[in-house]
Amino acid sequence: MRLYLINPSSPLVTMVKVRESRWNRYRVWKPLSLMVLAGLTPPEWEISIFDENLDAPDYPTLPRPDLVGITAFTSQANRAYEVAAHFRRLGVPVVMGGIHATMCLDEAMERADSVVTGEAEDIWPQVLEDAQHGNLKRRYDGGFAEISNVPFARHDLLATGYAFGAIQTTRGCPLNCSFCSVTAFNGARYRQRPIPDVVREFQAIREKLVLIVDDNLIGTRPDHIARAKDLFRAMARADLHKQWIAQATINFADDEELLALAAKAGCRGVFIGFETPTPEGLAELGKKFNLVKGRDFRASVRRIQRHRILVVGSFIIGLDVDESGIGRRIAEAAGHYGVDNLNALFLTPLPGTRLWDQMESEGRITLHMFPRDWAYYTLTFPVARYKRLSLNDVLKEMVSCDQRFYSMPRILHRVWGNLWRRRRPLITLVGNLSYRRNSQLAAKAYAKFECQRGHRHDWVNGMQGQPNADISAG
Ligand code: B12
Ligand code: SF4
């Protein structure tokens, strides 16, 4: 039995044209979901994983599979449906799963033979067995899986072409911020994989650099922090020789022992959601965690950096409280906190979030010709009506934010500071130049976005399916 697992091309990666430069290897990330599915698949299946972001498979020339599994974030949905249509025309059953299919079940069910909602661990073997017997059901629900004893992801598949390996050690988040789908999708309970499993799976990863995909590697409660420390101790003991980056909340900075252990275990960078510089903004987003009284973000960032861990700060533009000048304000706040990189994104109502419900009920979702418009749900386009900022204003704020933070003098200042403190100046330089380049590309895309709003569908079609534009005709 032959199984194809497919990660459809992402509009974001298409935008940076990943195949044009070696450096772009650092912009494609392994679709861990498909490697996990492969790990759950019994040996009688011959598995191929295709990541369209890395290579454009010429599907018509490939041997006919018995089953196709497609994953998709929302922004990949269009392309996912094109690929599904191609295989369905050949009579090959297609199963869709992942965050988008879960949140937009009806839409996905119209375009796939079967849809798996939620996490796959407890249900995928059943799906395969049904497929083998020609008895695939229209819908399966994996819910929140028990991850205390799962087979490892297949790191031997997709073994080349990426700069970073990928691994997951926890799932779920209790914080339920309004714009984020994690609590809806993975639940509020913070579930942790057993430490020995994580360490052994780490050993199976070939890349020296690894992305730990957890939404919050350290968690929020004292027992979570204690587990994170145990994990880091075990990783250091195992002498993994890996350097890794992860996401965490700002409480990462509150425990010196945790920071020291993380650094010893190979932590080189952390992605932290600051979201907005104002308390009113944080309250609006429901990110109360960042509102702890007396929290000094600048001191927190410094404490993390003292362990030679770089900090990427993420911010959102377009909140109801945001008004003219917010772009500059964010750039200044990020500069003041001292983050090494700033990642600013538009407030985006993702399906399944509280923000979606709110904006939909208020009629504020302006790009709503679905599934086509999903291509804009990359957080890099304004897809909604913002309260105090017009479309033109919000685009200007984003450009002003990026231009300020990534101006050459500011980049050099940061690099010099890191050189002086012996804190990875080269990575800081490359990271900053890469973000600068991205923001320049984004600014061009905004100009096009504004100018083509009248004929926007032509433009969406232009963005989509570039690697395989021909197969839908096949
Ligand atoms: C790692 C990650 C990334 C990596 C992507 C790596 C990759 N190629 O997959 C990077 C950094 C590149 C990234 C980028 C973005 N991301 Co992201 N990312 C994540 C994160 C933190 C973890 C995903 C992961 O690997 N999980 C581990 C795997 C094992 O779990 P999984 O993917 O959910 O898969 C399980 C199930 O979904 C299911 N499943 C999945 N696929 C399939 C397919 C089949 C056939 C079946 C049966 C089952 C199944 O089975 C798996 C095992 O249980 C999630 C948050 C989260 N917790 O999901 C956000 C998340 C997926 N990202 C999100 C967003 C918004 C983005 C960006 C748009 C943001 C941006 N501008 O940077 C871009 C879009 C990129 C794109 N492809 O278009 C949103 C997506 C929401 C949505 N509705 O689409 C999430 C949910 C976070 C959030 N705040 O809500 N991201
Ligand atoms: S943004 Fe981060 S802290 Fe907030 S719900 Fe999502 S994963 Fe949790």
XYZ file of C-alpha atoms and ligand atoms in Angstrom:
573
model
C 0.000 0.000 0.000
C 1.404 3.342 -1.019
C 0.742 6.460 1.068
C 1.531 10.039 0.068
C 1.622 12.652 2.805
C 1.590 16.174 1.439
C 2.367 19.614 2.854
C 0.907 22.102 0.347
C 2.900 25.139 -0.671
C 2.515 28.116 1.615
C 1.934 31.592 0.180
C 4.562 32.896 2.583
C 7.265 30.593 1.322
C 6.235 31.218 -2.275
C 6.732 34.895 -1.547
C 10.354 34.461 -0.512
C 11.027 32.018 -3.371
C 12.725 29.439 -1.308
C 14.480 27.640 -4.117
C 16.344 30.703 -5.315
C 18.992 30.890 -2.641
C 20.756 28.537 -0.261
C 19.987 30.951 2.576
C 16.314 30.318 2.085
C 16.857 26.880 3.603
C 16.529 28.734 6.875
C 13.000 29.784 5.948
C 11.474 26.365 5.294
C 10.499 24.363 8.302
C 9.762 20.687 8.446
C 6.098 19.740 8.509
C 6.351 17.786 11.736
C 2.680 16.761 11.544
C 3.413 14.565 8.519
C 6.494 13.047 10.128
C 4.344 12.235 13.173
C 1.669 10.644 10.950
C 4.379 8.597 9.265
C 5.554 7.428 12.695
C 2.013 6.236 13.472
C 1.730 4.355 10.164
C 2.183 0.539 10.198
C 5.094 -0.906 8.185
C 2.939 -2.375 5.413
C 2.506 1.160 4.066
C 5.187 2.596 1.847
C 5.311 6.274 2.786
C 6.473 9.323 0.824
C 6.285 12.804 2.292
C 6.113 15.697 -0.169
C 6.740 19.188 1.122
C 5.826 21.537 -1.697
C 7.646 24.343 0.046
C 10.924 22.627 -0.631
C 10.394 20.907 -3.949
C 7.679 20.906 -6.534
C 6.680 17.272 -7.041
C 5.422 16.469 -10.517
C 2.469 14.411 -9.285
C 1.317 13.074 -12.670
C 4.686 11.362 -13.167
C 4.696 9.676 -9.755
C 3.368 6.165 -9.133
C -0.291 6.158 -8.206
C -0.750 6.031 -4.410
C -3.466 4.091 -2.581
C -4.141 6.926 -0.163
C -3.216 10.589 0.116
C -3.066 12.517 3.412
C -2.907 16.293 3.242
C -2.183 18.700 6.063
C -2.850 22.453 5.988
C -2.642 25.597 8.023
C -5.376 27.990 6.938
C -3.124 29.899 4.542
C -2.369 26.655 2.705
C -6.010 25.604 2.329
C -6.442 26.627 -1.312
C -3.431 24.763 -2.446
C -4.458 21.769 -0.309
C -7.789 21.654 -2.144
C -6.071 21.854 -5.545
C -3.882 18.893 -4.656
C -6.852 16.992 -3.232
C -8.817 17.608 -6.445
C -5.965 16.250 -8.543
C -5.788 12.953 -6.675
C -9.544 12.586 -6.377
C -9.856 12.932 -10.134
C -7.573 9.916 -10.384
C -9.843 8.029 -8.018
C -7.333 8.073 -5.152
C -8.999 8.644 -1.764
C -7.848 11.809 -0.006
C -7.830 12.374 3.748
C -7.362 15.879 5.111
C -6.347 16.792 8.640
C -4.659 19.478 10.696
C -5.704 22.831 12.045
C -7.572 24.180 9.021
C -9.608 21.061 8.317
C -10.494 20.928 12.009
C -11.621 24.537 12.213
C -13.368 24.551 8.805
C -14.734 21.041 8.805
C -17.615 21.534 6.343
C -15.404 23.278 3.825
C -12.796 20.502 4.014
C -15.401 17.736 3.855
C -16.632 19.106 0.539
C -13.143 18.753 -0.886
C -11.790 15.545 0.623
C -13.073 11.998 0.931
C -12.420 11.982 4.621
C -11.488 14.551 7.258
C -9.691 13.885 10.521
C -10.289 16.582 13.088
C -8.038 17.138 16.116
C -4.872 15.241 16.866
C -4.069 12.081 14.926
C -2.280 9.838 17.427
C -5.310 7.898 18.652
C -7.159 7.671 15.326
C -4.745 7.452 12.373
C -4.156 3.664 12.583
C -7.945 3.215 12.392
C -8.158 5.513 9.346
C -5.485 3.461 7.598
C -7.164 0.186 8.417
C -10.480 1.480 7.055
C -8.722 2.746 3.919
C -7.109 -0.653 3.433
C -10.546 -2.267 3.517
C -12.054 0.365 1.215
C -14.175 1.494 4.116
C -12.987 5.043 4.742
C -15.456 7.056 6.810
C -16.288 10.646 5.950
C -15.124 11.916 9.317
C -12.918 10.904 12.213
C -12.217 12.836 15.373
C -8.895 12.404 17.117
C -9.683 14.917 19.898
C -6.825 15.584 22.294
C -4.518 12.598 22.107
C -2.710 10.858 24.904
C 0.908 11.740 24.134
C 2.549 9.926 27.006
C 3.416 6.962 24.824
C 3.545 7.742 21.119
C 5.833 6.367 18.415
C 8.535 8.806 17.365
C 8.149 11.047 14.356
C 9.915 9.629 11.290
C 13.024 11.809 11.206
C 14.531 9.533 8.573
C 11.957 10.862 6.094
C 12.512 14.442 4.885
C 16.081 13.970 6.033
C 17.697 16.508 3.708
C 17.152 20.024 2.457
C 16.222 21.704 5.714
C 18.427 23.670 8.061
C 16.381 22.735 11.131
C 15.029 19.463 12.459
C 11.776 19.591 14.445
C 10.428 18.012 17.606
C 7.510 18.492 19.979
C 7.676 17.931 23.722
C 4.367 19.394 25.010
C 0.902 20.299 23.743
C -1.866 22.608 24.883
C -1.998 26.033 26.467
C -4.231 27.277 29.270
C -3.973 30.957 28.360
C -6.428 31.057 25.444
C -5.413 34.423 23.991
C -8.156 35.783 21.742
C -6.186 35.611 18.464
C -4.632 32.164 18.914
C -6.037 28.765 17.923
C -3.890 26.663 20.198
C -6.240 26.348 23.170
C -9.186 25.532 20.865
C -7.153 22.999 18.910
C -4.850 21.392 21.484
C -6.802 22.118 24.645
C -6.141 24.077 27.805
C -4.419 21.201 29.562
C -0.659 21.357 29.227
C 0.317 17.819 28.226
C 3.916 16.689 28.396
C 5.721 13.859 26.697
C 7.918 11.684 28.903
C 11.428 13.127 29.127
C 13.269 9.895 28.137
C 11.147 9.755 24.943
C 11.989 13.331 24.066
C 15.692 12.780 24.599
C 15.706 9.596 22.510
C 13.743 11.263 19.739
C 16.186 14.176 19.789
C 18.959 11.651 19.193
C 17.184 10.489 16.039
C 17.299 13.985 14.522
C 20.113 14.443 12.045
C 20.246 18.231 11.887
C 22.409 20.054 14.380
C 19.834 22.841 14.557
C 16.383 22.004 15.865
C 13.074 23.859 16.201
C 11.151 22.760 19.272
C 7.639 23.468 18.046
C 5.923 23.599 21.475
C 3.773 26.676 21.893
C 5.293 27.189 25.288
C 8.238 24.954 26.101
C 8.367 25.863 29.782
C 4.654 26.187 30.615
C 3.103 28.500 33.149
C 2.943 26.729 36.523
C 5.709 25.780 38.955
C 5.286 22.066 38.127
C 5.656 22.873 34.409
C 8.845 24.799 35.115
C 10.164 21.916 37.205
C 9.491 19.547 34.287
C 11.246 21.900 31.871
C 14.283 21.927 34.156
C 14.286 18.127 34.305
C 14.029 17.999 30.524
C 16.963 20.383 30.090
C 19.043 18.442 32.620
C 18.338 15.209 30.758
C 19.197 16.813 27.420
C 22.471 18.159 28.772
C 23.326 14.767 30.300
C 22.643 13.063 26.976
C 25.190 15.357 25.334
C 23.000 15.836 22.270
C 25.244 18.353 20.503
C 22.168 20.153 19.259
C 21.431 23.839 19.181
C 17.767 24.632 19.377
C 15.226 27.417 19.337
C 11.815 27.414 20.967
C 8.781 29.475 21.925
C 8.083 30.509 25.494
C 6.204 33.017 27.572
C 8.104 35.833 29.267
C 8.242 33.955 32.591
C 11.184 32.133 31.004
C 13.211 35.068 32.309
C 12.098 34.666 35.910
C 14.240 31.717 36.889
C 18.012 31.882 36.584
C 18.417 28.141 37.070
C 15.940 27.464 34.249
C 17.838 29.798 31.921
C 21.198 28.284 32.778
C 19.874 24.762 32.234
C 18.213 25.726 28.939
C 21.451 27.245 27.658
C 23.402 24.182 28.759
C 20.912 21.951 26.941
C 21.509 23.881 23.698
C 18.962 26.716 23.710
C 20.164 29.477 21.393
C 17.031 31.467 20.723
C 13.565 32.009 22.059
C 10.479 33.444 20.403
C 8.367 35.432 22.853
C 4.935 36.956 22.246
C 4.966 40.462 23.732
C 2.003 41.202 21.426
C 1.531 44.898 22.195
C 3.264 47.616 24.228
C 0.158 48.731 26.128
C -1.668 47.158 29.088
C -5.008 47.990 27.419
C -3.876 46.074 24.344
C -2.832 43.082 26.426
C -6.183 43.115 28.189
C -7.957 43.266 24.821
C -6.041 40.220 23.575
C -6.628 38.332 26.795
C -2.871 37.966 27.288
C -3.123 38.649 30.987
C -0.008 36.620 31.546
C 2.090 39.529 30.267
C 0.299 41.928 32.583
C 1.961 40.788 35.806
C 2.468 43.823 38.003
C 5.977 45.162 38.107
C 7.132 43.097 35.109
C 10.108 44.847 33.541
C 10.322 43.512 29.976
C 13.698 45.110 29.341
C 15.233 43.470 32.409
C 13.558 40.163 31.514
C 15.007 40.211 27.988
C 18.456 41.076 29.350
C 18.339 38.171 31.795
C 17.607 35.749 28.961
C 20.309 37.244 26.734
C 22.914 36.992 29.464
C 22.751 33.257 28.860
C 23.614 33.878 25.192
C 20.048 33.109 24.177
C 18.739 35.421 21.442
C 15.244 36.836 21.817
C 12.749 37.322 18.982
C 9.833 39.479 20.075
C 6.472 39.121 18.382
C 3.979 42.002 18.217
C 0.551 42.499 16.674
C -0.743 45.577 14.844
C -4.444 46.327 14.394
C -5.883 45.994 17.891
C -9.012 47.972 18.706
C -6.903 50.213 20.940
C -4.270 50.802 18.244
C -4.238 54.194 16.630
C -1.991 56.160 14.356
C 1.637 55.894 15.530
C 1.329 52.302 16.799
C 3.969 51.069 14.331
C 6.576 53.479 15.649
C 5.506 52.739 19.199
C 6.008 49.008 18.746
C 9.398 49.496 17.104
C 10.439 51.699 20.009
C 9.122 49.308 22.635
C 10.934 46.381 20.980
C 14.097 48.490 20.801
C 13.709 49.443 24.443
C 13.150 45.852 25.556
C 16.320 45.053 23.613
C 15.020 42.140 21.549
C 17.357 40.846 18.851
C 14.595 40.558 16.241
C 11.107 41.928 15.952
C 8.319 40.025 14.231
C 5.297 42.271 13.684
C 2.093 40.779 12.299
C -1.436 41.993 11.560
C -4.199 41.070 13.955
C -5.885 38.249 12.049
C -9.101 36.439 12.866
C -8.104 32.805 12.428
C -11.001 30.354 12.246
C -11.799 28.778 15.585
C -10.475 31.647 17.693
C -12.378 33.980 19.987
C -11.246 36.833 17.766
C -12.885 35.166 14.766
C -16.205 34.910 16.594
C -16.015 38.527 17.655
C -14.992 39.984 14.302
C -17.421 37.812 12.399
C -20.316 38.866 14.602
C -19.308 42.505 14.100
C -19.050 42.041 10.315
C -15.405 43.111 10.335
C -13.865 40.290 8.319
C -13.284 41.979 4.982
C -11.537 39.206 3.067
C -14.160 36.505 3.292
C -14.434 34.897 -0.137
C -13.473 31.484 1.113
C -11.703 29.285 0.377
C -9.831 31.647 -1.976
C -9.177 34.382 0.534
C -7.528 31.971 2.958
C -4.340 32.646 1.008
C -4.200 36.012 2.784
C -4.454 34.479 6.256
C -0.706 34.491 6.752
C -0.889 37.285 9.375
C 1.075 39.348 6.884
C -2.010 40.955 5.286
C -4.810 42.949 6.883
C -7.879 40.791 6.319
C -10.224 42.618 8.689
C -11.547 46.074 9.391
C -9.601 47.645 12.218
C -11.334 49.932 14.634
C -9.219 53.072 14.514
C -7.042 52.396 11.487
C -8.119 52.357 7.866
C -6.646 49.779 5.510
C -4.152 52.315 4.266
C -3.252 53.353 7.847
C -2.686 49.835 9.094
C -0.390 49.046 6.157
C 1.526 52.263 6.802
C 1.898 51.406 10.480
C 3.370 48.025 9.607
C 5.836 49.532 7.165
C 6.829 52.243 9.622
C 7.345 49.653 12.368
C 9.611 47.479 10.226
C 11.489 50.383 8.676
C 12.253 51.826 12.070
C 13.327 48.622 13.787
C 15.228 47.314 10.754
C 16.909 50.542 9.684
C 20.579 49.918 8.919
C 21.889 52.054 11.826
C 19.661 50.180 14.274
C 20.701 46.807 12.889
C 24.366 47.748 13.203
C 23.774 49.018 16.718
C 22.277 45.667 17.733
C 25.034 43.695 16.041
C 27.698 45.851 17.669
C 26.058 45.401 21.060
C 26.059 41.638 20.610
C 29.650 41.664 19.392
C 30.662 43.605 22.485
C 28.813 41.166 24.753
C 30.033 38.140 22.745
C 26.484 37.140 22.051
C 26.239 35.614 18.585
C 26.765 38.804 16.534
C 26.890 36.949 13.223
C 23.533 35.274 13.786
C 22.129 38.629 14.890
C 23.383 40.210 11.672
C 22.044 37.466 9.414
C 18.738 37.331 11.300
C 18.252 41.086 11.121
C 19.156 41.319 7.453
C 16.799 38.475 6.701
C 13.906 40.156 8.547
C 14.792 43.434 6.817
C 14.641 41.718 3.445
C 11.329 40.071 4.372
C 9.830 43.388 5.395
C 10.956 44.938 2.102
C 9.253 42.109 0.221
C 6.181 42.565 2.384
C 6.094 46.310 1.663
C 6.082 45.539 -2.061
C 3.329 42.991 -1.518
C 1.267 45.612 0.387
C 1.567 48.054 -2.485
C 0.291 45.342 -4.812
C -2.360 44.352 -2.291
C -3.741 47.886 -2.146
C -3.504 48.530 -5.823
C -5.098 45.247 -6.874
C -7.900 45.245 -4.368
C -10.283 45.939 -7.199
C -9.103 42.853 -9.083
C -7.961 40.973 -6.035
C -8.936 37.524 -7.292
C -6.442 37.719 -10.108
C -3.873 38.439 -7.523
C -4.849 35.571 -5.230
C -4.649 33.204 -8.151
C -1.223 34.598 -8.941
C -0.021 33.793 -5.439
C -1.343 30.300 -5.316
C -0.074 26.983 -6.507
C 3.007 28.313 -8.228
C 4.996 25.115 -7.958
C 2.264 23.037 -9.565
C -0.066 25.391 -11.286
C -0.490 22.798 -14.035
C -1.785 19.856 -12.050
C -5.252 21.211 -11.485
C -5.666 21.122 -15.221
C -4.525 17.482 -15.298
C 5.728 24.990 14.151
C 4.712 26.007 13.720
C 5.009 26.764 12.604
C 6.217 26.533 11.714
C 5.731 25.626 10.577
C 6.375 24.316 10.440
C 5.621 23.485 9.426
N 6.038 23.490 8.217
O 4.668 22.821 9.749
C 6.441 27.949 11.142
C 7.331 28.736 12.075
C 7.045 28.004 9.747
C 5.012 28.466 11.193
C 4.544 29.439 10.365
C 3.272 29.927 10.428
N 2.349 29.646 11.347
Co 2.571 28.295 12.682
N 2.619 27.078 14.068
C 3.493 26.193 14.418
C 3.033 25.511 15.713
C 3.676 26.232 16.880
C 3.296 24.038 15.843
C 2.856 23.190 14.645
C 3.385 21.790 14.794
O 4.365 21.416 14.192
N 2.768 21.001 15.689
C 3.182 19.641 15.942
C 2.355 18.673 15.051
C 2.692 17.249 15.422
O 0.995 18.942 15.360
P -0.030 19.379 14.216
O 0.629 20.126 13.167
O -1.206 19.967 14.865
O -0.458 17.952 13.614
C -1.287 17.085 14.350
C -2.770 17.240 14.007
O -3.084 18.519 13.542
C -3.045 16.201 12.998
N -2.792 16.475 11.592
C -2.100 17.463 11.008
N -2.074 17.307 9.686
C -2.761 16.204 9.395
C -3.040 15.590 8.173
C -3.784 14.418 8.179
C -4.067 13.724 6.879
C -4.261 13.872 9.395
C -5.050 12.622 9.395
C -3.993 14.512 10.618
C -3.244 15.653 10.603
O -2.167 15.154 13.364
C -0.954 15.666 13.909
C -0.562 14.778 15.076
O -1.536 14.832 16.084
C 1.495 25.783 15.628
C 0.750 25.784 16.918
C 0.138 24.431 17.169
N 0.158 24.010 18.399
O -0.342 23.772 16.264
C 1.447 27.131 14.924
C 0.249 27.401 14.021
C -0.047 26.163 13.226
N 0.772 28.430 13.142
C -0.088 29.319 12.860
C 0.144 30.406 11.988
C -0.945 31.449 11.906
C 1.315 30.493 11.247
C 1.661 31.582 10.235
C 0.555 32.055 9.332
C 2.218 32.724 11.069
C 3.296 33.552 10.467
N 2.979 34.521 9.646
O 4.431 33.332 10.790
C 2.757 30.899 9.413
C 2.148 30.171 8.215
C 3.052 29.224 7.536
C 2.350 28.479 6.435
N 2.673 27.219 6.282
O 1.532 28.988 5.714
C -1.433 29.043 13.479
C -2.307 28.421 12.414
C -3.755 28.729 12.558
C -4.465 28.357 11.310
N -5.770 28.289 11.387
O -3.880 28.153 10.276
C -1.021 28.072 14.641
C -2.086 27.062 15.047
C -0.653 28.946 15.865
C -1.714 29.885 16.320
N -1.282 30.966 16.914
O -2.887 29.747 16.201
N 4.300 27.827 12.131
S -0.579 32.987 22.077
Fe 0.770 31.646 23.216
S 0.127 32.011 25.348
Fe -1.565 32.752 24.083
S -2.965 30.974 23.868
Fe -1.555 30.943 22.093
S 0.071 29.557 22.738
Fe -1.009 30.192 24.600
